[in-house]
Amino acid sequence: MGPNGKALKHKLSHDTEREFGGTLGALCIPVFLPLTVLFLICTSRSPEASVLQWPPQLPSTVQLWDPLAPVVLLGWIGLHALLYLMPFGKVSEGLLLRDGTRLKYPINGFSSLCISAVMLMLLLGLGAPLGYLFELLLPLAASAIAASFLFSIYLYIRSFWAPSHALALGGNTGNPLYDFFIGRELNPRIGNFDLKYFCELRPGLIGWVVVNLGMLMEEVELRGSPSLAMILVNCFQLLYVADALWNEEAVLTTMDIVHDGFGFMLVFGDLAWVPFTYSLQTAFLVKHPQTLSLFKAAVIIALNGVGYYIFRKSNSQKNQFRRDLTHPSVAGLETIATATGKRLLVSGWWGLVRHPNYLGDLLMALAWSLPCGFSHLLPYFYVVYFTVLLIHREARDERQCRAKYGLAWDTYCRRVPYRIFPYIY
Ligand code: NDP
């Protein structure tokens, strides 16, 4: 190894700041979060649905096993792997990597969603009992958790064959526990099949809305028709997932793809946490039906609409600006120069707060919980968790932007003092 190689190895292994509580976080999170998933599902179907009860309710091992669950899970992942490989949609290039190359990614996630929807409608037409997903939820979640551990072990082991330029800067500390958790390899691939990109938006995200549909069908079986609350949550979350897949290319510039290695944190988040905790509201509604007046429904729809508008417009404005800053939709906006040659927006949505997209996302999160009424805390779990996640994510992004842009970032922070909530935070 030459002097440059040595310097890089030193940089990779020592200069990295540990995130998520370092080794302690890497030890506790993989135990605590899977238990949280199981606890939340159990609680959502219990009569009290109380998140504050002590000791917390956890499922027995019998409740966690159904031979159908791993079959459904692997079948679902396999189906999406096939759809990923289908030669439809365009192929986009990712950002420039450290070795000067760019990876290619198929942009066909939205087609995968549509094909999955058609297949589900056919299955429903043939009388498939989709409502059985309610019974299968705990075993399915347990299988997804087990699959996340096995898959992360595979990723950790294979990363030792990856060249050093293919490792994530933050995932090679030499501490096996932390590196396993945070992810060593940046873009692990089998041939052209990108494992991280595949998991980010497909099996888990589309799985989330399928779980929601299953809960709706269970409600139909129990009570004859879906409630307004159930329909609203299904529609709001379907819009969110469809939007993410419609704008799939934007994921190529996110922190997850550009910065984070692919380890337990992302694998578990994508395959277990998203489908089984983001669907909690619909799971809750199956056993705790709510009546919703048309007026309340209209207010909630308006809130979701405002949140979606802010979320979509701000994300699109930044994406457009990063792709082509001379485009008419962004050319008139005020910007500041940075030493890297890139500019930062200081007007438009990004002049309102430093993360307008997070603000919109949080308003939508609230709109997804409100149809579940005010009698229980559980349906608000997502808003609370998501607020904590986005505040933490904002702090991580802020650290990275300060390191990237230095003084220009400080100027931006002075010009736009609030992070997420105008005049509050
Ligand atoms: P963002 O889209 O917020 O991007 C942050 C990056 O934008 C910065 O690193 C910087 O990158 C660039 N940037 C910041 N400020 C400016 C500015 N003033 N002008 C131009 N560029 C700027 O990143 P995320 O990946 O966190 O979020 C993407 C979306 O995903 C959000 O809407 C978020 O709410 C959502 N999300 C949803 C989650 C969920 O579980 N539902 C989880 C996480 C995110 P650079 O300068 O290098 O371009």
Short mmCIF file of C-alpha atoms and ligand atoms in Angstrom, two decimals:
data_model
loop_
_atom_site.label_atom_id
_atom_site.label_comp_id
_atom_site.label_asym_id
_atom_site.label_seq_id
_atom_site.Cartn_x
_atom_site.Cartn_y
_atom_site.Cartn_z
CA MET A 1 0.00 0.00 0.00
CA GLY A 2 1.48 3.38 -1.05
CA PRO A 3 1.50 6.53 1.10
CA ASN A 4 -1.81 7.70 -0.41
CA GLY A 5 -3.40 4.35 0.33
CA LYS A 6 -2.13 4.52 3.91
CA ALA A 7 -3.44 8.06 4.32
CA LEU A 8 -6.83 7.01 2.99
CA LYS A 9 -6.94 3.98 5.28
CA HIS A 10 -6.09 6.26 8.23
CA LYS A 11 -8.83 8.67 7.18
CA LEU A 12 -11.31 5.85 6.74
CA SER A 13 -10.60 4.22 10.05
CA HIS A 14 -9.91 7.06 12.46
CA ASP A 15 -11.22 10.43 11.35
CA THR A 16 -14.82 9.40 11.44
CA GLU A 17 -17.16 10.70 14.06
CA ARG A 18 -19.40 7.94 15.42
CA GLU A 19 -23.10 8.46 15.07
CA PHE A 20 -26.21 7.05 16.80
CA GLY A 21 -24.44 6.85 20.17
CA GLY A 22 -21.34 5.02 18.87
CA THR A 23 -20.69 1.49 20.14
CA LEU A 24 -23.35 1.70 22.86
CA GLY A 25 -25.95 2.75 20.26
CA ALA A 26 -24.78 -0.03 17.94
CA LEU A 27 -25.25 -2.52 20.77
CA CYS A 28 -28.63 -1.29 22.05
CA ILE A 29 -30.45 -0.20 18.88
CA PRO A 30 -30.45 -3.64 17.16
CA VAL A 31 -31.99 -5.12 20.33
CA PHE A 32 -34.34 -2.31 21.27
CA LEU A 33 -35.84 -1.40 17.87
CA PRO A 34 -36.90 -4.94 16.81
CA LEU A 35 -38.53 -5.36 20.25
CA THR A 36 -40.26 -2.00 19.72
CA VAL A 37 -41.72 -3.21 16.40
CA LEU A 38 -43.15 -6.35 18.06
CA PHE A 39 -44.38 -4.39 21.08
CA LEU A 40 -46.16 -1.82 18.91
CA ILE A 41 -47.93 -4.44 16.79
CA CYS A 42 -49.02 -6.33 19.93
CA THR A 43 -50.24 -3.15 21.58
CA SER A 44 -52.12 -1.95 18.50
CA ARG A 45 -54.40 -5.03 18.65
CA SER A 46 -54.84 -5.20 22.42
CA PRO A 47 -58.11 -3.79 23.83
CA GLU A 48 -56.35 -1.05 25.84
CA ALA A 49 -53.80 -0.20 23.09
CA SER A 50 -51.78 1.56 25.77
CA VAL A 51 -48.13 2.34 25.02
CA LEU A 52 -47.61 3.32 28.64
CA GLN A 53 -48.57 0.00 30.26
CA TRP A 54 -45.93 -1.70 32.35
CA PRO A 55 -44.53 -4.28 31.80
CA PRO A 56 -44.74 -3.71 28.03
CA GLN A 57 -46.70 -6.31 26.14
CA LEU A 58 -44.54 -8.62 24.02
CA PRO A 59 -45.69 -11.57 21.90
CA SER A 60 -45.07 -15.19 22.88
CA THR A 61 -42.81 -17.21 20.58
CA VAL A 62 -45.88 -19.10 19.30
CA GLN A 63 -47.40 -15.83 18.10
CA LEU A 64 -44.20 -15.04 16.20
CA TRP A 65 -44.09 -18.12 14.01
CA ASP A 66 -46.21 -19.02 11.01
CA PRO A 67 -44.53 -20.99 8.20
CA LEU A 68 -46.44 -18.84 5.71
CA ALA A 69 -44.69 -15.66 6.88
CA PRO A 70 -41.15 -16.33 5.54
CA VAL A 71 -42.68 -17.66 2.31
CA VAL A 72 -44.73 -14.47 1.82
CA LEU A 73 -41.77 -12.26 2.78
CA LEU A 74 -39.23 -13.96 0.50
CA GLY A 75 -41.81 -14.22 -2.32
CA TRP A 76 -42.49 -10.49 -2.03
CA ILE A 77 -38.79 -9.55 -2.03
CA GLY A 78 -38.18 -11.95 -4.93
CA LEU A 79 -41.05 -10.43 -6.93
CA HIS A 80 -39.61 -6.95 -6.46
CA ALA A 81 -36.12 -8.13 -7.34
CA LEU A 82 -37.57 -9.42 -10.64
CA LEU A 83 -39.44 -6.15 -11.27
CA TYR A 84 -36.22 -4.23 -10.54
CA LEU A 85 -34.46 -6.22 -13.25
CA MET A 86 -37.18 -5.63 -15.87
CA PRO A 87 -35.82 -3.47 -18.66
CA PHE A 88 -38.43 -0.72 -18.47
CA GLY A 89 -37.99 2.90 -17.42
CA LYS A 90 -34.89 4.96 -17.86
CA VAL A 91 -31.47 4.37 -16.36
CA SER A 92 -29.94 7.22 -14.33
CA GLU A 93 -26.44 7.89 -13.12
CA GLY A 94 -25.70 8.45 -9.45
CA LEU A 95 -23.36 11.12 -8.05
CA LEU A 96 -19.63 10.99 -8.72
CA LEU A 97 -17.91 8.39 -6.50
CA ARG A 98 -14.49 8.72 -4.88
CA ASP A 99 -12.87 6.66 -7.64
CA GLY A 100 -14.21 9.09 -10.26
CA THR A 101 -16.91 6.75 -11.61
CA ARG A 102 -20.71 6.91 -11.47
CA LEU A 103 -23.06 3.97 -10.92
CA LYS A 104 -26.14 3.37 -13.06
CA TYR A 105 -29.58 2.83 -11.50
CA PRO A 106 -32.87 1.68 -13.11
CA ILE A 107 -35.70 4.16 -12.50
CA ASN A 108 -38.63 1.75 -12.57
CA GLY A 109 -39.93 1.82 -8.98
CA PHE A 110 -43.22 3.47 -9.94
CA SER A 111 -43.86 0.77 -12.55
CA SER A 112 -43.15 -1.83 -9.84
CA LEU A 113 -45.81 -0.18 -7.67
CA CYS A 114 -48.35 -0.23 -10.53
CA ILE A 115 -47.61 -3.85 -11.41
CA SER A 116 -47.90 -4.84 -7.74
CA ALA A 117 -51.24 -2.98 -7.57
CA VAL A 118 -52.59 -4.81 -10.64
CA MET A 119 -51.45 -8.16 -9.21
CA LEU A 120 -53.11 -7.41 -5.87
CA MET A 121 -56.36 -6.40 -7.56
CA LEU A 122 -56.30 -9.67 -9.53
CA LEU A 123 -55.68 -11.63 -6.34
CA LEU A 124 -58.54 -9.81 -4.60
CA GLY A 125 -60.76 -10.50 -7.62
CA LEU A 126 -59.91 -14.19 -7.27
CA GLY A 127 -61.00 -14.01 -3.63
CA ALA A 128 -57.56 -14.03 -1.98
CA PRO A 129 -58.05 -13.31 1.76
CA LEU A 130 -55.82 -10.22 1.97
CA GLY A 131 -57.32 -9.45 5.38
CA TYR A 132 -55.34 -12.45 6.67
CA LEU A 133 -52.35 -10.09 6.70
CA PHE A 134 -53.76 -8.84 10.01
CA GLU A 135 -53.29 -12.32 11.54
CA LEU A 136 -49.93 -12.72 9.82
CA LEU A 137 -48.52 -9.32 10.88
CA LEU A 138 -46.51 -10.49 13.92
CA PRO A 139 -44.94 -13.53 12.18
CA LEU A 140 -44.25 -11.37 9.11
CA ALA A 141 -42.54 -8.71 11.23
CA ALA A 142 -40.54 -11.40 13.05
CA SER A 143 -39.43 -12.86 9.68
CA ALA A 144 -38.46 -9.39 8.40
CA ILE A 145 -36.42 -8.76 11.56
CA ALA A 146 -34.66 -12.14 11.22
CA ALA A 147 -34.04 -11.47 7.50
CA SER A 148 -32.58 -8.04 8.37
CA PHE A 149 -30.05 -9.59 10.76
CA LEU A 150 -29.02 -12.32 8.29
CA PHE A 151 -28.77 -9.89 5.40
CA SER A 152 -26.71 -7.41 7.46
CA ILE A 153 -24.30 -10.19 8.46
CA TYR A 154 -23.90 -11.05 4.76
CA LEU A 155 -23.27 -7.38 3.93
CA TYR A 156 -20.72 -7.02 6.73
CA ILE A 157 -18.77 -10.12 5.67
CA ARG A 158 -18.76 -9.31 1.94
CA SER A 159 -17.56 -5.75 2.64
CA PHE A 160 -14.09 -7.15 3.47
CA TRP A 161 -13.67 -8.03 -0.21
CA ALA A 162 -14.59 -4.50 -1.33
CA PRO A 163 -11.82 -2.10 -2.38
CA SER A 164 -11.18 0.74 0.10
CA HIS A 165 -12.67 3.40 -2.22
CA ALA A 166 -15.98 1.47 -2.12
CA LEU A 167 -16.30 1.76 1.66
CA ALA A 168 -18.43 4.41 3.39
CA LEU A 169 -16.29 7.02 5.13
CA GLY A 170 -18.21 6.58 8.38
CA GLY A 171 -18.46 2.79 8.42
CA ASN A 172 -14.90 1.61 8.73
CA THR A 173 -13.92 2.37 12.30
CA GLY A 174 -12.52 -1.11 12.97
CA ASN A 175 -15.10 -1.70 15.70
CA PRO A 176 -17.04 -4.70 14.33
CA LEU A 177 -20.24 -3.95 16.24
CA TYR A 178 -20.39 -0.34 15.11
CA ASP A 179 -19.37 -1.10 11.51
CA PHE A 180 -21.95 -3.91 11.28
CA PHE A 181 -24.60 -1.48 12.51
CA ILE A 182 -23.72 1.59 10.46
CA GLY A 183 -22.62 -0.26 7.30
CA ARG A 184 -19.14 -0.65 5.80
CA GLU A 185 -19.75 -0.79 2.07
CA LEU A 186 -21.33 2.23 0.40
CA ASN A 187 -22.97 0.66 -2.66
CA PRO A 188 -22.88 -3.15 -2.35
CA ARG A 189 -23.88 -4.76 -5.63
CA ILE A 190 -24.33 -8.23 -7.07
CA GLY A 191 -23.44 -7.59 -10.70
CA ASN A 192 -25.53 -4.55 -11.60
CA PHE A 193 -28.08 -5.21 -8.86
CA ASP A 194 -27.67 -2.45 -6.26
CA LEU A 195 -28.73 -3.90 -2.91
CA LYS A 196 -29.10 -0.59 -1.01
CA TYR A 197 -30.96 1.25 -3.76
CA PHE A 198 -33.29 -1.76 -4.16
CA CYS A 199 -34.13 -1.91 -0.46
CA GLU A 200 -34.56 1.86 -0.03
CA LEU A 201 -37.82 2.27 -1.95
CA ARG A 202 -39.19 -1.08 -3.02
CA PRO A 203 -40.03 -4.16 -0.89
CA GLY A 204 -40.48 -2.26 2.39
CA LEU A 205 -42.10 0.91 1.11
CA ILE A 206 -44.52 -0.85 -1.24
CA GLY A 207 -44.98 -3.52 1.46
CA TRP A 208 -46.17 -0.77 3.82
CA VAL A 209 -49.14 0.14 1.61
CA VAL A 210 -49.93 -3.53 1.01
CA VAL A 211 -50.09 -4.06 4.78
CA ASN A 212 -52.43 -1.03 4.94
CA LEU A 213 -54.64 -2.58 2.27
CA GLY A 214 -54.67 -5.84 4.23
CA MET A 215 -55.87 -3.94 7.33
CA LEU A 216 -58.61 -2.32 5.24
CA MET A 217 -59.74 -5.71 3.95
CA GLU A 218 -59.77 -7.08 7.50
CA GLU A 219 -62.00 -4.18 8.52
CA VAL A 220 -64.32 -4.99 5.60
CA GLU A 221 -64.49 -8.60 6.80
CA LEU A 222 -65.23 -7.53 10.38
CA ARG A 223 -67.65 -4.70 9.78
CA GLY A 224 -68.86 -5.01 6.19
CA SER A 225 -67.26 -1.86 4.78
CA PRO A 226 -64.13 0.25 5.33
CA SER A 227 -64.43 3.24 7.66
CA LEU A 228 -63.73 6.78 6.52
CA ALA A 229 -60.75 6.92 8.90
CA MET A 230 -59.28 3.73 7.35
CA ILE A 231 -59.83 5.02 3.81
CA LEU A 232 -58.16 8.35 4.62
CA VAL A 233 -55.04 6.79 6.18
CA ASN A 234 -54.77 4.34 3.26
CA CYS A 235 -55.09 7.12 0.68
CA PHE A 236 -52.68 9.54 2.41
CA GLN A 237 -49.98 6.92 2.81
CA LEU A 238 -50.48 5.58 -0.72
CA LEU A 239 -50.00 9.12 -2.03
CA TYR A 240 -46.77 9.40 -0.04
CA VAL A 241 -45.40 6.08 -1.32
CA ALA A 242 -46.49 6.76 -4.91
CA ASP A 243 -44.84 10.19 -4.73
CA ALA A 244 -41.56 8.70 -3.46
CA LEU A 245 -41.53 6.18 -6.32
CA TRP A 246 -42.64 8.70 -8.95
CA ASN A 247 -39.66 10.85 -7.86
CA GLU A 248 -37.39 7.84 -7.41
CA GLU A 249 -34.43 9.54 -9.08
CA ALA A 250 -34.26 12.02 -6.19
CA VAL A 251 -33.19 9.22 -3.83
CA LEU A 252 -29.87 9.09 -5.69
CA THR A 253 -28.79 12.35 -4.03
CA THR A 254 -30.01 11.56 -0.49
CA MET A 255 -27.79 11.03 2.53
CA ASP A 256 -28.75 7.34 2.61
CA ILE A 257 -27.40 6.65 -0.88
CA VAL A 258 -24.52 9.16 -1.02
CA HIS A 259 -23.14 9.05 2.49
CA ASP A 260 -24.33 6.08 4.59
CA GLY A 261 -22.93 2.58 4.28
CA PHE A 262 -25.35 -0.30 3.91
CA GLY A 263 -25.53 -2.01 7.30
CA PHE A 264 -28.08 -3.08 9.88
CA MET A 265 -29.39 0.46 10.43
CA LEU A 266 -30.62 0.89 6.85
CA VAL A 267 -31.48 -2.76 6.20
CA PHE A 268 -33.69 -3.01 9.27
CA GLY A 269 -35.17 0.45 8.63
CA ASP A 270 -36.07 -0.43 5.05
CA LEU A 271 -37.29 -4.00 5.49
CA ALA A 272 -38.80 -4.13 8.98
CA TRP A 273 -39.27 -0.72 10.57
CA VAL A 274 -41.01 1.06 7.66
CA PRO A 275 -43.59 -1.60 6.69
CA PHE A 276 -44.47 -2.65 10.24
CA THR A 277 -44.43 0.60 12.22
CA TYR A 278 -45.55 3.05 9.53
CA SER A 279 -48.71 0.95 9.11
CA LEU A 280 -49.58 1.15 12.82
CA GLN A 281 -52.51 3.53 12.32
CA THR A 282 -54.35 1.13 10.02
CA ALA A 283 -53.51 -1.83 12.30
CA PHE A 284 -54.90 0.17 15.23
CA LEU A 285 -58.11 1.04 13.35
CA VAL A 286 -58.95 -2.65 12.79
CA LYS A 287 -59.57 -3.21 16.50
CA HIS A 288 -60.37 0.39 17.51
CA PRO A 289 -62.81 1.77 14.94
CA GLN A 290 -63.29 5.53 14.92
CA THR A 291 -66.14 7.63 13.64
CA LEU A 292 -65.10 10.72 11.73
CA SER A 293 -67.42 13.55 10.74
CA LEU A 294 -67.20 14.90 7.20
CA PHE A 295 -66.07 18.26 8.58
CA LYS A 296 -63.16 16.70 10.53
CA ALA A 297 -62.27 14.59 7.50
CA ALA A 298 -62.17 17.76 5.34
CA VAL A 299 -59.86 19.52 7.84
CA ILE A 300 -57.54 16.49 7.95
CA ILE A 301 -57.50 16.24 4.13
CA ALA A 302 -56.63 19.96 3.96
CA LEU A 303 -53.78 19.47 6.47
CA ASN A 304 -52.40 16.56 4.46
CA GLY A 305 -52.72 18.65 1.29
CA VAL A 306 -50.81 21.60 2.78
CA GLY A 307 -48.11 19.27 4.13
CA TYR A 308 -47.81 17.49 0.79
CA TYR A 309 -47.64 20.80 -1.11
CA ILE A 310 -44.77 22.12 1.06
CA PHE A 311 -42.98 18.74 0.96
CA ARG A 312 -43.23 18.29 -2.81
CA LYS A 313 -42.58 21.90 -3.83
CA SER A 314 -39.52 22.29 -1.59
CA ASN A 315 -38.01 18.94 -2.59
CA SER A 316 -38.62 19.64 -6.29
CA GLN A 317 -37.17 23.15 -6.01
CA LYS A 318 -33.92 21.86 -4.52
CA ASN A 319 -33.68 18.93 -6.93
CA GLN A 320 -34.24 21.23 -9.90
CA PHE A 321 -31.69 23.70 -8.54
CA ARG A 322 -29.09 20.98 -8.06
CA ARG A 323 -29.73 19.57 -11.57
CA ASP A 324 -29.77 22.88 -13.45
CA LEU A 325 -29.55 26.18 -11.64
CA THR A 326 -30.34 28.11 -14.82
CA HIS A 327 -33.78 26.46 -15.17
CA PRO A 328 -36.51 29.17 -15.33
CA SER A 329 -38.27 27.80 -12.20
CA VAL A 330 -35.20 28.45 -10.02
CA ALA A 331 -33.14 30.99 -12.00
CA GLY A 332 -34.73 34.01 -10.24
CA LEU A 333 -34.02 32.75 -6.70
CA GLU A 334 -31.40 34.36 -4.49
CA THR A 335 -28.39 32.16 -3.80
CA ILE A 336 -25.01 32.33 -2.07
CA ALA A 337 -21.75 30.96 -3.44
CA THR A 338 -19.70 28.34 -1.57
CA ALA A 339 -16.00 27.47 -1.87
CA THR A 340 -16.93 24.12 -3.48
CA GLY A 341 -18.40 25.87 -6.54
CA LYS A 342 -21.94 24.76 -5.57
CA ARG A 343 -24.44 27.44 -4.54
CA LEU A 344 -27.01 27.45 -1.72
CA LEU A 345 -30.57 28.72 -2.08
CA VAL A 346 -31.44 31.49 0.39
CA SER A 347 -34.87 32.40 -0.98
CA GLY A 348 -37.92 30.43 -2.08
CA TRP A 349 -38.77 27.43 0.10
CA TRP A 350 -35.18 27.10 1.32
CA GLY A 351 -35.29 30.72 2.53
CA LEU A 352 -38.29 29.98 4.79
CA VAL A 353 -36.52 27.41 6.98
CA ARG A 354 -33.40 25.30 6.39
CA HIS A 355 -35.47 22.13 5.96
CA PRO A 356 -38.88 23.04 4.50
CA ASN A 357 -39.24 19.45 3.21
CA TYR A 358 -39.12 18.14 6.79
CA LEU A 359 -41.82 20.65 7.79
CA GLY A 360 -44.17 19.37 5.07
CA ASP A 361 -43.38 15.76 5.96
CA LEU A 362 -44.26 16.38 9.62
CA LEU A 363 -47.58 18.06 8.76
CA MET A 364 -48.49 14.99 6.72
CA ALA A 365 -47.43 12.71 9.60
CA LEU A 366 -49.90 14.54 11.85
CA ALA A 367 -52.66 14.21 9.25
CA TRP A 368 -52.11 10.42 9.19
CA SER A 369 -52.67 10.16 12.95
CA LEU A 370 -55.65 12.47 13.38
CA PRO A 371 -58.21 10.09 11.75
CA CYS A 372 -57.50 7.75 14.69
CA GLY A 373 -58.99 10.22 17.19
CA PHE A 374 -57.60 11.39 20.50
CA SER A 375 -58.41 8.46 22.77
CA HIS A 376 -55.02 6.73 22.35
CA LEU A 377 -51.37 7.72 22.08
CA LEU A 378 -50.39 4.77 19.89
CA PRO A 379 -51.52 6.20 16.51
CA TYR A 380 -49.39 9.27 17.30
CA PHE A 381 -46.28 7.12 17.69
CA TYR A 382 -45.30 7.90 14.08
CA VAL A 383 -45.49 11.71 14.52
CA VAL A 384 -43.45 11.59 17.73
CA TYR A 385 -40.85 9.18 16.34
CA PHE A 386 -40.65 11.05 13.04
CA THR A 387 -40.14 14.41 14.78
CA VAL A 388 -37.23 12.91 16.73
CA LEU A 389 -35.85 11.27 13.55
CA LEU A 390 -36.02 14.45 11.48
CA ILE A 391 -34.52 16.64 14.23
CA HIS A 392 -31.66 14.14 14.52
CA ARG A 393 -31.34 13.87 10.73
CA GLU A 394 -31.33 17.66 10.42
CA ALA A 395 -28.46 17.83 12.92
CA ARG A 396 -26.49 15.17 10.97
CA ASP A 397 -27.10 16.99 7.69
CA GLU A 398 -26.17 20.32 9.26
CA ARG A 399 -22.84 18.84 10.46
CA GLN A 400 -22.11 17.51 6.98
CA CYS A 401 -23.06 20.80 5.29
CA ARG A 402 -20.92 22.81 7.70
CA ALA A 403 -17.97 20.52 6.94
CA LYS A 404 -18.67 20.86 3.17
CA TYR A 405 -19.46 24.57 2.91
CA GLY A 406 -17.76 26.15 5.99
CA LEU A 407 -18.30 29.93 6.13
CA ALA A 408 -20.96 29.90 3.40
CA TRP A 409 -23.04 27.53 5.56
CA ASP A 410 -22.71 29.90 8.55
CA THR A 411 -23.89 32.76 6.32
CA TYR A 412 -26.88 30.64 5.23
CA CYS A 413 -27.72 29.87 8.87
CA ARG A 414 -27.63 33.59 9.72
CA ARG A 415 -29.87 34.42 6.74
CA VAL A 416 -32.28 31.54 7.48
CA PRO A 417 -32.16 31.11 11.26
CA TYR A 418 -34.90 28.47 11.72
CA ARG A 419 -34.23 24.82 10.99
CA ILE A 420 -37.66 23.18 10.53
CA PHE A 421 -40.48 25.16 12.16
CA PRO A 422 -40.60 28.90 11.33
CA TYR A 423 -40.14 31.04 14.48
CA ILE A 424 -40.03 27.92 16.69
CA TYR A 425 -37.07 25.69 15.84
P1 NDP B 1 -32.68 16.70 1.98
O1 NDP B 1 -33.50 16.52 0.75
O2 NDP B 1 -33.25 17.59 3.03
O3 NDP B 1 -31.29 17.22 1.51
C1 NDP B 1 -30.31 17.83 2.33
C2 NDP B 1 -29.25 18.32 1.39
O4 NDP B 1 -29.77 19.38 0.59
C3 NDP B 1 -28.02 18.93 2.05
O5 NDP B 1 -27.11 17.92 2.44
C4 NDP B 1 -27.47 19.77 0.93
O6 NDP B 1 -26.81 18.86 0.02
C5 NDP B 1 -28.72 20.28 0.23
N1 NDP B 1 -29.12 21.59 0.72
C6 NDP B 1 -29.39 21.96 2.00
N2 NDP B 1 -29.74 23.26 2.06
C7 NDP B 1 -29.69 23.72 0.78
C8 NDP B 1 -29.94 24.98 0.20
N3 NDP B 1 -30.29 26.04 0.92
N4 NDP B 1 -29.81 25.11 -1.14
C9 NDP B 1 -29.45 24.04 -1.89
N5 NDP B 1 -29.18 22.82 -1.39
C10 NDP B 1 -29.30 22.66 -0.07
O7 NDP B 1 -32.30 15.28 2.58
P2 NDP B 1 -33.04 14.06 3.19
O8 NDP B 1 -32.52 12.86 2.50
O9 NDP B 1 -32.90 14.11 4.67
O10 NDP B 1 -34.62 14.23 2.87
C11 NDP B 1 -35.23 13.96 1.61
C12 NDP B 1 -36.74 13.81 1.83
O11 NDP B 1 -37.01 12.54 2.41
C13 NDP B 1 -37.32 14.84 2.79
O12 NDP B 1 -38.53 15.31 2.29
C14 NDP B 1 -37.54 14.07 4.07
O13 NDP B 1 -38.63 14.62 4.78
C15 NDP B 1 -37.82 12.68 3.54
N6 NDP B 1 -37.47 11.63 4.50
C16 NDP B 1 -38.46 10.75 4.85
C17 NDP B 1 -38.19 9.72 5.72
C18 NDP B 1 -39.27 8.77 6.12
O14 NDP B 1 -38.98 7.80 6.82
N7 NDP B 1 -40.52 8.98 5.74
C19 NDP B 1 -36.83 9.51 6.30
C20 NDP B 1 -35.88 10.51 5.86
C21 NDP B 1 -36.19 11.50 4.98
P3 NDP B 1 -25.89 19.34 -1.23
O15 NDP B 1 -25.52 20.76 -0.98
O16 NDP B 1 -24.73 18.40 -1.21
O17 NDP B 1 -26.76 19.17 -2.44
#
